[in-house]
Amino acid sequence: METPNPQDVSFFEKARNWISNSITLRLFTIGILILIMLIPVSMIEDLIRERQYRQSDAQNEISSTWGHPQTITGPVLSVPYTIYNKVYEKEGSDKFKLVPATQYVHFLPENLKVDGNIQPEVRYRGIFEAIVYESDMEISGNFFFPDVSNWEQKDLFRWNEAFVSLGVSDLRSIQEDVKIMWENQQQSFEPGIPSYDVMGSGIHVKVSVAPFIDENKRDYPFKMNFKFNGSNYIKFTPIGKTTDVFLNSPWPTPSFDGAFLPDKRDVSKKGFTAHWNILNLNRSYPQYFLGSTSGISESAFGVSLMLPVDQYQKSMRAAKYAVLFITLTFMVFFFIQIINKVRIHPIQYILVGFALCIFYTLLISLSEHMHFGVAYLIAATSIVLLTSFYAQGTFKNTKLSFMLAGIMGILYGFIFSIIQLEDYALLVGSIGLFIALAVLMFITRNIQWYSNK
């Protein structure tokens, strides 16, 4: 019978001992396991995005039946005029005929004042919620015509066909008949707009103007009340030479956005008030123009009614730190393993990693039904207890299990503080990581990394 070579036995024993005791190999294995954990982490981020999309779909469905976000443009006074285009009988021919066509000259208000109240309401579609509102606006001001007596071809302007347009982005949400006080007479608006030079959708009313017939009559005051529904936000365009917008609402979490921020605002738990004062010098388009002009829609400003807590945004921010959390937890297990000479199998690392990933699914599902902070506490406590009980069976040491639970609790608290402190997240995160690195360096200062023990 052939006996094994002593040199071969010695080699295999050394290899087995190196595999069993090498710190470098353990670190390499942990690194591979962390990379494997990227797969469930990416799946969790996809899950959060999918829930965000479903929330957005639910909000769009509510908006489609109640009223979409509103942008109010106007009122704008428009006067049609006739132009004649040359139409040649055939290509290369000198013979042509003049074909009349209609274009419009648009006059913007000299002064525009909007005084509005927004009454918000939370609507639900399943577990998802959306912000809708009812708005009551009083719009007043005046139009002041320039001196048109020196205009070329002024006789082509059809003053008797003048009309006032009011741009409304979602006409279905208008709640009652809209009437304008013009020349001491009350007139009702009609659906649609004859010209799309200034706005994409809206309502109009024919009015009487005579700046050329009566040169002394150049000022036309107006006033109207306007009730409509909307959702998410409301915006206005500053088309007045001087535009003043006053808004008030009991909603406590507004977000002012658009081309202009309010000059004055007061936000409290009881709601908000805001005032914008915008001059024509603050925008790029004139007070009257022929045809279309650019920059009107880009100058819109207003307010969004924000939900106080967006659980999906916070869950996504928490998921961004998943790899960091898994790495720090694995490092805790690793140092317990080498300092206390406890054997931990790679499968046990994977199970702990999966438990850490389950935390995020618990957080997402719970936060859809309760406050995010409560959901975070329940999910974190569940995972800490699960992991510490599992570690108790692995370490066979109650003290180490309690220490692990304490460290994980500190880590979860650290991540929660970063999520809450949006403005100081980088500062707090950097300080926290510095402290964690300092602790690791202190604990491992006496480890002989080249040793197999």
Coordinates of C-alpha atoms in Angstrom, one line a residue:
M1 CA 0.0 0.0 0.0
E2 CA 1.3 3.4 -1.0
T3 CA 1.9 5.8 1.9
P4 CA 1.4 9.6 1.6
N5 CA 4.4 11.8 1.1
P6 CA 5.2 13.7 4.4
Q7 CA 5.9 16.8 2.3
D8 CA 2.5 16.6 0.6
V9 CA 0.7 16.2 3.9
S10 CA 2.5 19.2 5.3
F11 CA 1.5 21.3 2.3
F12 CA -2.2 20.5 2.4
E13 CA -2.3 21.0 6.2
K14 CA -0.7 24.4 5.7
A15 CA -3.2 25.3 3.0
R16 CA -6.1 24.2 5.1
N17 CA -4.8 26.2 8.1
W18 CA -4.3 29.3 6.0
I19 CA -7.8 29.1 4.6
S20 CA -9.3 28.6 8.1
N21 CA -7.3 31.3 9.8
S22 CA -6.2 33.9 7.3
I23 CA -7.5 37.4 8.1
T24 CA -6.8 38.6 4.6
L25 CA -9.0 35.8 3.1
R26 CA -11.8 36.6 5.5
L27 CA -11.7 40.2 4.6
F28 CA -11.7 39.3 0.9
T29 CA -14.7 37.0 1.5
I30 CA -16.6 39.7 3.3
G31 CA -15.9 42.1 0.4
I32 CA -17.3 39.6 -2.0
L33 CA -20.4 39.1 0.2
I34 CA -20.9 42.9 0.3
L35 CA -20.8 43.0 -3.5
I36 CA -23.4 40.2 -3.6
M37 CA -25.6 42.3 -1.2
L38 CA -25.7 45.0 -3.9
I39 CA -28.3 42.8 -5.8
P40 CA -31.0 43.0 -3.1
V41 CA -30.2 46.6 -2.4
S42 CA -30.8 47.5 -6.1
M43 CA -34.0 45.6 -6.0
I44 CA -35.1 47.6 -2.9
E45 CA -34.4 50.8 -4.7
D46 CA -36.5 49.6 -7.7
L47 CA -39.3 48.7 -5.3
I48 CA -39.3 52.3 -3.9
R49 CA -39.4 53.8 -7.4
E50 CA -42.3 51.5 -8.3
R51 CA -44.2 52.7 -5.3
Q52 CA -43.4 56.3 -6.2
Y53 CA -44.8 55.7 -9.7
R54 CA -48.0 54.2 -8.3
Q55 CA -48.4 57.1 -6.0
S56 CA -47.9 59.5 -8.9
D57 CA -50.5 57.6 -11.0
A58 CA -53.0 57.8 -8.1
Q59 CA -52.4 61.5 -7.8
N60 CA -52.8 62.0 -11.5
E61 CA -56.1 60.0 -11.4
I62 CA -57.4 62.2 -8.6
S63 CA -56.3 65.3 -10.5
S64 CA -58.0 64.2 -13.7
T65 CA -61.4 64.1 -12.0
W66 CA -61.0 67.1 -9.6
G67 CA -58.7 69.5 -11.5
H68 CA -55.1 69.6 -12.7
P69 CA -52.5 72.0 -11.4
Q70 CA -53.6 75.5 -12.6
T71 CA -51.8 78.3 -14.3
I72 CA -53.8 81.5 -14.7
T73 CA -52.8 83.9 -17.5
G74 CA -54.6 87.2 -18.0
P75 CA -56.8 88.9 -18.6
V76 CA -55.5 90.0 -22.0
L77 CA -57.3 92.4 -24.3
S78 CA -57.0 91.5 -27.9
V79 CA -58.0 93.3 -31.1
P80 CA -58.1 91.6 -34.5
Y81 CA -56.7 93.3 -37.5
T82 CA -56.6 92.5 -41.2
I83 CA -53.4 91.9 -43.2
Y84 CA -53.1 91.1 -46.9
N85 CA -50.8 88.4 -48.1
K86 CA -49.5 88.2 -51.7
V87 CA -50.6 84.9 -53.3
Y88 CA -49.0 84.3 -56.7
E89 CA -51.0 82.6 -59.4
K90 CA -48.2 80.2 -60.1
E91 CA -44.5 79.8 -59.4
G92 CA -42.4 82.3 -61.3
S93 CA -45.4 84.5 -62.2
D94 CA -45.5 88.2 -61.6
K95 CA -49.3 88.1 -61.2
F96 CA -50.7 87.8 -57.6
K97 CA -53.7 88.6 -55.6
L98 CA -54.1 90.0 -52.1
V99 CA -55.7 87.5 -49.7
P100 CA -56.9 88.9 -46.4
A101 CA -55.9 87.2 -43.2
T102 CA -56.6 88.0 -39.5
Q103 CA -54.0 88.6 -36.9
Y104 CA -54.2 90.1 -33.4
V105 CA -52.7 92.9 -31.4
H106 CA -52.6 92.1 -27.7
F107 CA -52.7 94.6 -24.8
L108 CA -51.7 93.6 -21.3
P109 CA -53.1 95.3 -18.2
E110 CA -51.6 98.5 -16.8
N111 CA -52.4 97.3 -13.3
L112 CA -53.3 93.7 -12.3
K113 CA -54.4 92.7 -8.8
V114 CA -55.2 89.1 -7.7
D115 CA -56.7 88.5 -4.3
G116 CA -57.1 84.8 -3.7
N117 CA -58.0 82.2 -1.1
I118 CA -57.0 78.6 -1.4
Q119 CA -58.9 75.9 0.5
P120 CA -56.9 72.6 0.4
E121 CA -58.2 69.1 0.9
V122 CA -56.5 65.7 1.1
R123 CA -58.0 63.1 -1.2
Y124 CA -57.2 59.4 -1.2
R125 CA -57.0 56.7 -3.8
G126 CA -56.4 53.5 -2.0
I127 CA -53.5 54.1 0.4
F128 CA -52.1 57.0 -1.6
E129 CA -53.0 60.6 -1.0
A130 CA -53.1 63.8 -3.1
I131 CA -53.6 67.5 -2.4
V132 CA -56.5 69.2 -4.1
Y133 CA -57.9 72.6 -3.5
E134 CA -60.8 75.0 -4.2
S135 CA -59.8 78.5 -5.1
D136 CA -61.8 81.8 -5.0
M137 CA -60.1 84.6 -6.8
E138 CA -60.9 88.3 -7.3
I139 CA -59.1 89.7 -10.3
S140 CA -59.1 93.4 -11.0
G141 CA -57.1 96.1 -12.7
N142 CA -57.3 98.3 -15.8
F143 CA -56.1 98.4 -19.4
F144 CA -54.5 101.6 -20.7
F145 CA -54.2 102.0 -24.5
P146 CA -51.2 103.6 -26.0
D147 CA -51.8 106.5 -28.5
V148 CA -52.8 104.6 -31.6
S149 CA -53.5 107.7 -33.7
N150 CA -50.0 107.5 -35.2
W151 CA -50.1 103.8 -35.9
E152 CA -49.6 102.8 -39.6
Q153 CA -52.7 101.2 -41.2
K154 CA -54.7 101.8 -38.0
D155 CA -57.9 101.6 -40.0
L156 CA -57.2 97.9 -40.4
F157 CA -57.8 97.3 -36.7
R158 CA -61.3 95.9 -36.0
W159 CA -62.0 97.6 -32.7
N160 CA -65.6 96.5 -32.6
E161 CA -64.4 92.8 -32.5
A162 CA -62.2 93.3 -29.4
F163 CA -62.3 90.6 -26.7
V164 CA -60.8 89.9 -23.3
S165 CA -59.2 86.4 -22.8
L166 CA -58.5 84.7 -19.5
G167 CA -56.0 81.8 -19.7
V168 CA -57.0 78.7 -17.6
S169 CA -54.9 75.6 -18.0
D170 CA -57.7 73.2 -17.0
L171 CA -61.1 74.5 -18.0
R172 CA -63.0 71.5 -16.5
S173 CA -62.3 72.8 -13.0
I174 CA -64.2 76.1 -13.4
Q175 CA -67.0 76.0 -10.7
E176 CA -69.4 78.7 -11.8
D177 CA -70.1 81.3 -14.5
V178 CA -67.3 83.8 -14.8
K179 CA -68.4 87.4 -15.3
I180 CA -66.4 90.6 -15.9
M181 CA -67.4 94.1 -14.9
W182 CA -66.5 96.2 -18.0
E183 CA -67.7 99.7 -18.7
N184 CA -70.1 99.5 -15.8
Q185 CA -71.7 96.4 -17.4
Q186 CA -71.5 92.8 -16.3
Q187 CA -70.7 90.3 -19.1
S188 CA -70.3 86.6 -19.1
F189 CA -67.3 84.8 -20.5
E190 CA -67.7 82.3 -23.3
P191 CA -65.7 79.0 -23.6
G192 CA -62.6 78.9 -25.8
I193 CA -60.3 81.6 -27.1
P194 CA -60.1 83.1 -30.6
S195 CA -56.3 83.5 -30.5
Y196 CA -53.6 81.2 -29.1
D197 CA -50.8 83.8 -29.3
V198 CA -50.7 84.3 -25.6
M199 CA -52.3 81.3 -23.9
G200 CA -53.0 77.7 -24.8
S201 CA -56.5 77.4 -23.4
G202 CA -59.0 79.7 -21.7
I203 CA -62.2 81.7 -21.9
H204 CA -63.1 84.9 -23.6
V205 CA -65.7 87.7 -23.6
K206 CA -66.4 90.4 -26.3
V207 CA -66.0 93.9 -25.0
S208 CA -66.4 97.4 -26.4
V209 CA -63.4 99.6 -26.9
A210 CA -62.9 102.8 -29.0
P211 CA -59.4 104.2 -28.5
F212 CA -59.2 105.4 -32.1
I213 CA -62.8 106.7 -32.4
D214 CA -62.5 108.5 -29.0
E215 CA -58.9 109.3 -28.3
N216 CA -59.8 110.5 -24.8
K217 CA -61.1 107.1 -23.9
R218 CA -58.0 105.1 -23.3
D219 CA -58.5 103.6 -19.8
Y220 CA -60.7 100.5 -19.2
P221 CA -61.0 99.2 -15.7
F222 CA -62.2 95.6 -15.1
K223 CA -63.1 93.3 -12.2
M224 CA -64.1 89.7 -12.0
N225 CA -64.6 86.8 -9.6
F226 CA -63.3 83.4 -10.5
K227 CA -63.9 80.1 -8.7
F228 CA -62.1 76.9 -9.7
N229 CA -60.6 73.6 -8.6
G230 CA -57.0 72.5 -8.9
S231 CA -54.4 70.2 -7.4
N232 CA -50.8 70.4 -6.2
Y233 CA -50.0 73.9 -7.3
I234 CA -51.4 77.2 -8.6
K235 CA -49.4 79.7 -10.7
F236 CA -49.9 83.1 -12.2
T237 CA -48.2 85.1 -15.0
P238 CA -47.2 88.7 -14.2
I239 CA -48.7 90.3 -17.3
G240 CA -49.6 93.6 -15.6
K241 CA -47.3 96.6 -15.9
T242 CA -47.6 96.3 -12.1
T243 CA -48.8 92.9 -10.8
D244 CA -49.9 92.4 -7.2
V245 CA -50.9 88.9 -6.1
F246 CA -52.2 88.2 -2.6
L247 CA -52.8 84.5 -1.6
N248 CA -53.8 83.0 1.7
S249 CA -54.5 79.4 2.7
P250 CA -54.8 77.2 5.8
W251 CA -52.2 74.8 4.4
P252 CA -49.1 74.7 6.6
T253 CA -46.5 73.4 4.2
P254 CA -46.3 75.6 1.1
S255 CA -43.4 75.7 -1.4
F256 CA -43.1 79.0 -3.3
D257 CA -41.6 78.4 -6.7
G258 CA -41.5 79.7 -10.3
A259 CA -39.8 82.8 -11.7
F260 CA -40.5 85.0 -8.7
L261 CA -40.6 84.4 -5.0
P262 CA -43.0 86.4 -2.8
D263 CA -41.9 89.8 -1.5
K264 CA -43.7 89.0 1.8
R265 CA -44.8 85.7 3.3
D266 CA -45.9 84.3 6.6
V267 CA -46.0 80.6 7.1
S268 CA -47.2 78.9 10.3
K269 CA -49.0 75.8 11.5
K270 CA -52.3 77.7 10.8
G271 CA -51.5 78.3 7.2
F272 CA -49.7 80.9 5.0
T273 CA -50.1 84.3 3.4
A274 CA -48.0 85.6 0.6
H275 CA -47.7 88.7 -1.5
W276 CA -46.0 89.2 -4.8
N277 CA -45.3 92.6 -6.4
I278 CA -43.8 92.4 -9.9
L279 CA -43.1 95.1 -12.4
N280 CA -43.0 94.9 -16.1
L281 CA -39.2 95.7 -15.9
N282 CA -38.8 92.3 -14.2
R283 CA -39.9 90.4 -17.3
S284 CA -38.8 90.2 -21.0
Y285 CA -42.1 90.9 -23.0
P286 CA -43.7 94.3 -23.7
Q287 CA -47.1 95.6 -22.7
Y288 CA -48.6 95.3 -26.2
F289 CA -47.4 93.4 -29.2
L290 CA -48.6 92.0 -32.6
G291 CA -49.0 88.3 -32.9
S292 CA -47.2 86.1 -30.4
T293 CA -44.3 86.8 -28.1
S294 CA -42.0 84.7 -26.0
G295 CA -41.4 84.5 -22.3
I296 CA -44.9 84.7 -20.9
S297 CA -45.2 81.1 -19.7
E298 CA -41.6 81.1 -18.4
S299 CA -42.4 84.1 -16.1
A300 CA -45.1 82.2 -14.2
F301 CA -44.8 82.0 -10.4
G302 CA -46.9 80.6 -7.6
V303 CA -47.1 78.1 -4.8
S304 CA -47.2 74.3 -4.4
L305 CA -49.1 72.6 -1.6
M306 CA -46.6 70.1 -0.4
L307 CA -47.4 67.0 1.7
P308 CA -45.6 67.3 5.0
V309 CA -43.9 63.9 4.7
D310 CA -42.9 62.0 1.6
Q311 CA -42.1 58.5 2.9
Y312 CA -40.8 57.3 -0.4
Q313 CA -38.2 60.1 -0.7
K314 CA -37.0 59.4 2.9
S315 CA -37.0 55.6 2.2
M316 CA -34.9 56.2 -0.9
R317 CA -32.5 58.3 1.1
A318 CA -32.2 55.6 3.7
A319 CA -31.6 53.0 1.0
K320 CA -28.7 55.0 -0.3
Y321 CA -26.9 54.2 2.9
A322 CA -27.7 50.5 2.7
V323 CA -24.3 49.4 1.5
L324 CA -22.6 51.6 4.2
F325 CA -24.8 50.0 6.9
I326 CA -24.2 46.5 5.6
T327 CA -20.4 47.1 5.5
L328 CA -20.3 48.5 9.1
T329 CA -22.4 45.6 10.4
F330 CA -20.2 43.0 8.7
M331 CA -17.2 44.8 10.1
V332 CA -18.7 44.4 13.6
F333 CA -19.2 40.7 13.0
F334 CA -15.7 40.4 11.6
F335 CA -13.9 42.0 14.6
I336 CA -16.0 40.0 17.0
Q337 CA -14.9 37.0 15.0
I338 CA -11.2 37.7 15.2
I339 CA -11.0 39.3 18.6
N340 CA -13.1 36.7 20.4
K341 CA -12.0 33.8 18.2
V342 CA -15.6 33.0 17.1
R343 CA -16.1 31.1 13.8
I344 CA -18.7 32.6 11.5
H345 CA -19.5 30.9 8.2
P346 CA -20.1 33.0 5.0
I347 CA -23.7 31.8 4.9
Q348 CA -24.3 33.4 8.2
Y349 CA -23.0 36.7 6.9
I350 CA -25.4 36.4 3.9
L351 CA -28.3 35.7 6.3
V352 CA -27.4 38.8 8.3
G353 CA -27.1 40.8 5.1
F354 CA -30.6 39.7 3.9
A355 CA -32.0 40.6 7.3
L356 CA -30.5 44.1 6.9
C357 CA -32.2 44.4 3.5
I358 CA -35.5 43.2 4.8
F359 CA -35.4 46.3 7.1
Y360 CA -36.1 48.5 4.0
T361 CA -39.0 46.5 2.8
L362 CA -40.5 46.7 6.3
L363 CA -39.8 50.5 6.4
I364 CA -41.5 51.1 3.0
S365 CA -44.6 49.0 3.8
L366 CA -45.1 50.3 7.3
S367 CA -44.5 54.0 6.3
E368 CA -47.5 53.7 3.9
H369 CA -49.8 53.2 6.9
M370 CA -48.2 55.2 9.7
H371 CA -45.8 58.1 10.5
F372 CA -42.4 57.5 8.9
G373 CA -40.6 57.9 12.3
V374 CA -42.8 55.2 13.9
A375 CA -42.3 52.9 10.9
Y376 CA -38.5 53.4 11.1
L377 CA -38.5 52.6 14.8
I378 CA -40.6 49.4 14.4
A379 CA -38.5 48.2 11.4
A380 CA -35.2 49.0 13.1
T381 CA -36.2 47.4 16.4
S382 CA -37.4 44.2 14.6
I383 CA -34.1 43.8 12.6
V384 CA -31.9 44.5 15.7
L385 CA -33.8 41.9 17.7
L386 CA -33.7 39.4 14.9
T387 CA -30.0 39.9 14.3
S388 CA -29.0 39.9 18.0
F389 CA -31.0 36.7 18.7
Y390 CA -29.3 35.1 15.7
A391 CA -25.9 36.3 16.9
Q392 CA -26.7 34.8 20.3
G393 CA -26.9 31.3 18.7
T394 CA -23.7 32.0 16.8
F395 CA -21.5 33.6 19.5
K396 CA -22.9 31.6 22.4
N397 CA -22.2 34.8 24.4
T398 CA -25.0 37.1 25.7
K399 CA -22.6 40.0 26.3
L400 CA -21.5 40.0 22.7
S401 CA -25.1 39.8 21.5
F402 CA -26.1 42.8 23.6
M403 CA -23.1 44.7 22.4
L404 CA -24.1 43.9 18.7
A405 CA -27.6 45.1 19.4
G406 CA -26.3 48.3 20.9
I407 CA -24.0 49.0 18.0
M408 CA -26.8 48.3 15.4
G409 CA -29.1 50.6 17.4
I410 CA -26.5 53.4 17.2
L411 CA -26.1 52.8 13.5
Y412 CA -29.8 52.9 12.8
G413 CA -30.1 56.1 14.9
F414 CA -27.2 57.6 13.0
I415 CA -28.9 56.9 9.6
F416 CA -32.2 58.3 10.8
S417 CA -30.5 61.5 11.9
I418 CA -29.0 61.9 8.5
I419 CA -32.3 61.4 6.8
Q420 CA -34.0 64.0 9.0
L421 CA -31.2 66.6 8.8
E422 CA -31.5 67.5 5.1
D423 CA -29.4 70.7 5.3
Y424 CA -26.7 69.2 7.6
A425 CA -26.8 65.6 6.4
L426 CA -23.3 65.8 4.8
L427 CA -21.8 67.4 8.0
V428 CA -23.4 64.9 10.4
G429 CA -22.5 62.0 8.1
S430 CA -18.9 63.0 7.7
I431 CA -18.5 63.4 11.5
G432 CA -20.2 60.1 12.1
L433 CA -18.0 58.2 9.6
F434 CA -14.9 59.9 11.1
I435 CA -15.9 58.7 14.6
A436 CA -16.6 55.2 13.3
L437 CA -13.2 55.0 11.5
A438 CA -11.5 56.2 14.7
V439 CA -13.1 53.6 16.8
L440 CA -12.2 50.8 14.3
M441 CA -8.6 52.0 14.2
F442 CA -8.4 52.1 18.0
I443 CA -9.9 48.6 18.3
T444 CA -7.6 47.1 15.7
R445 CA -4.4 48.8 16.7
N446 CA -2.9 45.6 18.2
I447 CA -4.1 43.1 15.5
Q448 CA -1.2 41.4 13.7
W449 CA -2.6 41.5 10.2
Y450 CA 0.2 39.2 8.7
S451 CA -0.5 36.6 11.3
N452 CA -2.9 33.7 10.8
K453 CA -4.2 34.1 14.3

